[in-house]
Coordinates of C-alpha atoms in Angstrom, one line a residue:
Chain N
M273 CA -121.1 213.2 -136.9
A274 CA -119.6 216.6 -137.3
E275 CA -118.9 216.3 -141.0
L276 CA -122.7 214.9 -142.0
E277 CA -125.6 216.9 -142.4
I278 CA -128.3 215.1 -141.0
D279 CA -131.8 216.3 -140.8
F280 CA -134.3 215.0 -138.0
S281 CA -138.2 214.9 -138.9
V282 CA -141.4 213.0 -138.0
A283 CA -142.2 210.8 -140.9
E284 CA -144.8 211.9 -143.4
G285 CA -146.5 210.1 -145.8
A286 CA -144.3 211.5 -148.5
D287 CA -141.6 209.6 -146.7
A288 CA -143.0 206.1 -147.5
V289 CA -140.9 204.9 -150.3
A290 CA -137.6 205.9 -148.5
F291 CA -138.7 204.4 -145.4
L292 CA -139.4 201.2 -147.2
D293 CA -136.0 201.3 -149.3
F294 CA -134.0 201.9 -145.7
M295 CA -135.9 198.8 -143.9
T296 CA -135.0 196.8 -146.9
A297 CA -131.3 198.0 -146.5
V298 CA -130.9 197.4 -143.0
A299 CA -132.9 194.0 -143.0
E300 CA -130.1 192.7 -145.5
E301 CA -127.3 194.6 -143.6
T302 CA -128.0 193.4 -140.1
D303 CA -129.0 189.8 -138.4
F304 CA -130.0 191.8 -135.2
L305 CA -133.2 192.5 -136.1
A306 CA -136.4 190.6 -136.4
M307 CA -137.5 191.5 -139.8
D308 CA -137.2 188.9 -142.7
E309 CA -134.5 189.5 -145.0
G310 CA -137.1 191.1 -147.7
G311 CA -137.7 194.0 -145.5
L312 CA -141.0 195.2 -144.2
D313 CA -144.0 193.5 -146.0
A314 CA -146.2 197.1 -146.3
S315 CA -147.2 199.0 -149.7
P316 CA -145.9 202.6 -149.9
E317 CA -149.8 203.6 -149.9
A318 CA -150.5 201.9 -146.8
L319 CA -147.7 203.1 -145.0
A320 CA -148.2 206.7 -146.0
R321 CA -151.8 206.7 -144.8
H322 CA -150.1 205.1 -141.7
F323 CA -147.9 208.0 -141.4
D324 CA -150.3 210.5 -142.1
S325 CA -152.7 209.3 -139.7
Q326 CA -150.5 208.9 -136.7
L327 CA -149.0 212.6 -136.7
G328 CA -151.6 213.6 -134.3
L329 CA -151.4 210.7 -131.8
D330 CA -149.9 211.3 -128.3
N331 CA -148.3 207.7 -128.0
Q332 CA -147.1 207.1 -131.5
L333 CA -143.8 208.9 -133.2
C334 CA -141.6 207.9 -136.3
L335 CA -138.6 209.5 -136.3
L336 CA -136.6 209.8 -139.4
A337 CA -132.5 210.5 -139.8
K338 CA -132.0 211.7 -143.5
H339 CA -129.0 212.3 -145.5
G340 CA -130.4 214.3 -148.0
E341 CA -133.2 212.4 -149.5
E342 CA -132.1 209.1 -148.0
V343 CA -133.2 207.3 -144.6
I344 CA -130.3 206.5 -142.7
G345 CA -131.7 205.7 -139.3
V346 CA -135.3 205.2 -137.9
L347 CA -136.6 205.6 -134.3
N348 CA -140.3 204.3 -133.9
I349 CA -142.7 203.8 -131.1
K350 CA -145.9 202.5 -131.1
A351 CA -148.3 201.9 -128.6
D352 CA -151.4 199.7 -128.0
H353 CA -155.0 201.2 -128.5
R354 CA -156.3 199.3 -125.3
D355 CA -156.9 202.0 -122.2
K356 CA -154.8 199.8 -120.4
L357 CA -151.4 199.4 -122.4
A358 CA -151.8 203.0 -124.0
H359 CA -149.0 204.1 -122.1
I360 CA -146.5 201.7 -123.1
G361 CA -144.4 203.0 -125.8
D362 CA -142.5 200.0 -128.0
V363 CA -139.4 201.1 -129.3
F364 CA -137.8 200.1 -132.6
I365 CA -134.2 202.0 -133.6
A366 CA -132.4 200.8 -136.8
V367 CA -129.4 202.8 -138.3
R368 CA -128.0 201.9 -141.8
K369 CA -124.5 200.2 -141.4
P370 CA -122.3 202.5 -142.9
Y371 CA -123.2 205.1 -140.1
W372 CA -123.0 202.7 -137.1
G373 CA -120.6 203.8 -134.5
Q374 CA -121.0 207.5 -135.0
G375 CA -123.8 208.5 -132.7
L376 CA -126.8 208.7 -134.7
G377 CA -128.5 205.8 -132.6
S378 CA -127.9 207.8 -129.3
A379 CA -128.8 211.3 -131.3
L380 CA -132.6 209.6 -132.4
L381 CA -132.9 207.9 -128.5
E382 CA -132.3 211.7 -127.1
E383 CA -134.9 213.0 -129.4
A384 CA -137.5 210.3 -128.6
L385 CA -136.9 210.2 -124.9
Y386 CA -137.5 214.2 -125.0
W387 CA -140.6 213.7 -127.2
A388 CA -141.9 211.0 -124.4
E389 CA -141.2 213.4 -121.5
Q390 CA -143.9 216.0 -123.4
T391 CA -146.8 213.4 -124.0
E392 CA -149.7 213.1 -121.6
T393 CA -149.5 209.3 -122.5
I394 CA -146.4 207.5 -122.6
K395 CA -145.3 206.2 -118.9
R396 CA -143.1 203.5 -120.1
L397 CA -140.9 203.1 -122.9
E398 CA -139.8 199.2 -123.7
L399 CA -137.8 197.4 -126.5
T400 CA -136.3 194.3 -127.1
V401 CA -132.5 193.3 -128.3
Q402 CA -130.8 190.1 -128.8
A403 CA -128.8 189.4 -126.0
R404 CA -125.4 189.5 -128.4
N405 CA -126.0 193.0 -129.6
S406 CA -123.6 194.7 -127.1
S407 CA -123.5 197.8 -128.7
A408 CA -127.0 198.7 -128.8
I409 CA -127.7 197.4 -125.0
A410 CA -124.8 199.6 -124.1
L411 CA -126.6 202.3 -125.9
Y412 CA -130.0 201.7 -124.2
K413 CA -128.3 201.2 -120.7
K414 CA -126.7 204.9 -121.2
H415 CA -130.1 206.4 -121.7
G416 CA -131.5 204.8 -118.7
F417 CA -133.3 201.7 -119.8
E418 CA -132.6 198.5 -117.5
L419 CA -132.8 195.2 -118.0
E420 CA -136.3 193.5 -117.0
G421 CA -135.6 190.1 -118.1
T422 CA -134.6 187.8 -120.8
K423 CA -136.5 185.5 -123.2
K424 CA -135.1 182.3 -124.0
R425 CA -135.1 181.3 -127.6
G426 CA -136.6 185.3 -128.0
A427 CA -135.6 185.0 -131.7
K428 CA -134.0 182.8 -134.2
S429 CA -130.6 184.1 -136.1
R430 CA -130.6 183.8 -139.8
D431 CA -128.7 180.2 -139.6
G432 CA -131.7 178.9 -137.5
A433 CA -129.9 179.1 -133.7
F434 CA -132.2 180.2 -130.9
L435 CA -131.2 183.4 -129.6
D436 CA -131.4 185.1 -125.9
V437 CA -133.3 188.4 -126.1
H438 CA -133.5 190.6 -123.5
L439 CA -136.5 193.1 -122.5
M440 CA -135.5 196.6 -121.4
A441 CA -137.7 199.5 -120.4
K442 CA -137.5 203.2 -118.8
M443 CA -140.1 204.8 -117.0
I444 CA -141.2 208.3 -118.1
G445 CA -142.5 210.9 -115.8
Chain X
M72 CA -165.9 169.5 -113.6
A73 CA -167.7 166.2 -113.4
E74 CA -171.2 167.4 -113.7
L75 CA -170.7 170.0 -116.4
E76 CA -170.4 168.6 -119.9
I77 CA -167.8 170.7 -121.8
D78 CA -166.9 170.4 -125.4
F79 CA -163.5 171.5 -126.2
S80 CA -163.2 172.3 -129.9
V81 CA -161.1 174.5 -132.3
A82 CA -162.6 177.9 -133.4
E83 CA -164.4 178.0 -136.9
G84 CA -166.0 180.7 -138.6
A85 CA -169.8 179.5 -137.0
D86 CA -167.8 180.4 -133.9
A87 CA -167.5 183.9 -134.0
V88 CA -170.6 185.5 -132.9
A89 CA -170.0 183.2 -129.7
F90 CA -166.5 183.9 -129.2
L91 CA -167.2 187.7 -129.4
D92 CA -169.9 187.1 -126.6
F93 CA -167.6 185.8 -124.5
M94 CA -165.1 188.5 -124.8
T95 CA -167.4 190.9 -124.1
A96 CA -168.4 189.1 -120.8
V97 CA -164.8 188.3 -119.9
A98 CA -163.9 191.9 -120.2
E99 CA -166.7 193.1 -117.9
E100 CA -166.2 190.4 -115.5
T101 CA -162.5 190.8 -114.6
D102 CA -159.8 193.3 -114.5
F103 CA -156.9 190.9 -115.0
L104 CA -156.9 191.5 -119.1
A105 CA -155.8 194.0 -121.1
M106 CA -159.0 194.3 -122.9
D107 CA -161.2 197.4 -122.9
E108 CA -164.2 196.9 -121.1
G109 CA -166.4 196.8 -124.4
G110 CA -164.6 193.5 -125.3
L111 CA -162.8 192.8 -128.5
D112 CA -163.1 195.4 -131.3
A113 CA -163.8 193.0 -134.2
S114 CA -166.5 192.4 -136.6
P115 CA -168.2 188.8 -136.7
E116 CA -167.3 188.6 -140.5
A117 CA -163.7 189.4 -140.0
L118 CA -163.2 187.3 -136.9
A119 CA -164.9 184.3 -139.1
R120 CA -162.5 184.6 -141.6
H121 CA -159.5 184.8 -139.4
F122 CA -160.7 181.7 -137.7
D123 CA -161.1 179.9 -141.1
S124 CA -157.9 181.4 -142.4
Q125 CA -155.6 179.6 -139.2
L126 CA -157.2 176.2 -139.6
G127 CA -154.2 175.2 -141.6
L128 CA -151.7 177.1 -139.8
D129 CA -149.0 175.4 -137.8
N130 CA -148.2 178.2 -135.1
Q131 CA -152.0 179.2 -134.3
L132 CA -154.6 177.9 -132.6
C133 CA -158.0 179.1 -130.9
L134 CA -159.4 176.3 -128.5
L135 CA -162.6 176.9 -127.4
A136 CA -164.5 175.4 -124.3
K137 CA -168.1 175.1 -124.9
H138 CA -171.0 174.4 -123.0
G139 CA -173.9 174.0 -125.3
E140 CA -173.8 176.5 -127.6
E141 CA -172.1 179.0 -125.0
V142 CA -168.3 179.8 -125.0
I143 CA -167.0 179.7 -121.2
G144 CA -163.3 179.5 -122.0
V145 CA -160.6 180.4 -124.4
L146 CA -157.1 179.4 -125.2
N147 CA -155.5 181.3 -128.3
I148 CA -152.2 181.0 -129.7
K149 CA -150.8 183.5 -132.3
A150 CA -147.3 183.7 -133.6
D151 CA -145.7 186.3 -135.7
H152 CA -145.4 185.5 -139.2
R153 CA -141.6 186.7 -139.5
D154 CA -139.1 183.3 -139.8
K155 CA -137.0 184.7 -136.7
L156 CA -140.1 184.7 -134.5
A157 CA -142.5 182.2 -135.7
H158 CA -141.5 179.6 -133.1
I159 CA -142.8 181.9 -130.6
G160 CA -146.5 181.2 -129.4
D161 CA -148.3 184.1 -127.7
V162 CA -150.7 182.5 -125.4
F163 CA -153.9 184.1 -124.0
I164 CA -156.4 182.3 -121.8
A165 CA -159.8 183.5 -120.3
V166 CA -162.7 181.7 -118.5
R167 CA -166.3 182.9 -117.8
K168 CA -166.1 184.0 -114.3
P169 CA -168.8 181.4 -113.0
Y170 CA -166.4 178.7 -113.9
W171 CA -163.4 179.7 -112.4
G172 CA -161.7 177.3 -110.1
Q173 CA -162.8 174.2 -111.7
G174 CA -159.8 173.1 -113.6
L175 CA -161.2 174.2 -117.1
G176 CA -158.0 176.7 -117.3
S177 CA -155.7 173.6 -116.5
A178 CA -157.8 171.7 -118.8
L179 CA -157.4 174.3 -121.8
L180 CA -153.8 174.4 -121.2
E181 CA -152.9 170.6 -121.1
E182 CA -154.6 170.6 -124.4
A183 CA -152.9 173.4 -125.9
L184 CA -149.5 172.0 -124.5
Y185 CA -150.2 168.7 -126.5
W186 CA -151.0 170.6 -129.8
A187 CA -147.7 172.6 -129.4
E188 CA -145.7 169.4 -128.9
Q189 CA -147.1 168.5 -132.3
T190 CA -146.5 171.3 -134.1
E191 CA -143.0 171.5 -136.1
T192 CA -143.2 175.3 -135.3
I193 CA -143.7 176.0 -131.8
K194 CA -140.7 176.1 -129.7
R195 CA -141.4 178.6 -127.0
L196 CA -144.8 179.4 -125.5
E197 CA -144.9 182.9 -123.8
L198 CA -147.5 184.7 -121.8
T199 CA -148.0 188.0 -119.9
V200 CA -149.8 187.9 -116.3
Q201 CA -150.4 190.2 -114.0
A202 CA -148.5 190.1 -110.8
R203 CA -151.5 190.3 -108.7
N204 CA -152.9 187.3 -110.6
S205 CA -152.0 184.8 -108.0
S206 CA -154.2 182.1 -109.2
A207 CA -153.4 182.4 -112.6
I208 CA -149.5 182.5 -112.1
A209 CA -150.0 179.2 -110.0
L210 CA -151.8 177.7 -112.8
Y211 CA -148.8 178.3 -115.6
K212 CA -146.0 177.3 -113.0
K213 CA -148.0 173.7 -112.6
H214 CA -147.8 173.4 -116.1
G215 CA -144.0 174.3 -116.4
F216 CA -144.3 178.0 -117.2
E217 CA -140.9 179.8 -115.9
L218 CA -141.1 183.8 -114.9
E219 CA -138.3 185.5 -117.0
G220 CA -139.2 189.0 -115.9
T221 CA -141.3 191.7 -114.5
K222 CA -142.7 194.9 -116.4
K223 CA -142.8 197.9 -114.5
R224 CA -146.1 199.6 -115.3
G225 CA -146.8 196.8 -117.5
A226 CA -150.7 197.5 -117.5
K227 CA -152.9 199.7 -115.8
S228 CA -155.9 198.7 -113.9
R229 CA -159.5 200.2 -114.4
D230 CA -158.8 202.7 -111.7
G231 CA -155.7 203.6 -113.7
A232 CA -153.0 202.2 -111.2
F233 CA -150.2 200.9 -112.6
L234 CA -149.5 197.0 -112.3
D235 CA -146.3 194.8 -112.7
V236 CA -146.7 192.3 -115.2
H237 CA -145.1 189.0 -115.5
L238 CA -143.8 187.7 -118.3
M239 CA -143.6 183.5 -118.3
A240 CA -142.5 181.3 -120.6
K241 CA -142.0 177.4 -121.5
M242 CA -139.7 175.9 -123.9
I243 CA -141.3 173.1 -126.3
G244 CA -139.6 170.4 -127.9

């Protein structure tokens, strides 16, 4: 990543359009995500309000990697508002395909783990990953995530085949 | 259950208030559910629209057990709208405490399994259950659900202690 200028920042309202463009692109580029091929079904206005409203929350994070104005990587953490589940951060990571294999996922994950350690709230990070996505699984293991179980028929591929999906988690604090 | 007259029906808009009363009651009666103690945070109007809108859907079900006008048990199945996940039904069951141990959960689950087998869409049912809730786990095992994994710190109890939560699933069709 030495030659690429990449900025990391927390998503704000003004990032909504670039974020939606990113999601549309990754939904086409990979069959490893659960999104439909059209990308995310949200309006820029609603998403902008969502980004702005979660800026002050201790258990929600949307971290962007940008190259110029373009979003090339995203790490999102969402948590349930209910007291009994608010300590669990559900992690989503995606990187634009031209930037795969350059450490961008790893950099995003390190930022997010640092953030999670600083919060009062987050005590568990969890994620699901298709069992066939060996690069992502290796990344998560490298950062301390452990396999907790495997969901049979946990997702479908584009061609309709059932896929195993791993549940992985890392305890925080 | 021989002496109780219990009706099973699919929830409609008119059931919204009785349903919310039920959720408030079970949230107080048990610490086995993830709800906050206030119950469900929804208006009767929004819930009524939700019930009516899901009546025609092939992968959503809200089944009520009623004693007279009172809801005493609920089995809800929800599924993601995304193509890659629409075959997965997420199961929620709750029964009012005075009716525990009388086979009501079992009856609800049998109805739901029959329903799921008739759908075109549902190919997997999944649920989470606190590891300490041995009666519920026994019920799910009896009906063919298998343990897929255990989430460490998967929930908090009312007194703030971390709880293990099992992920269980049953393949359909």
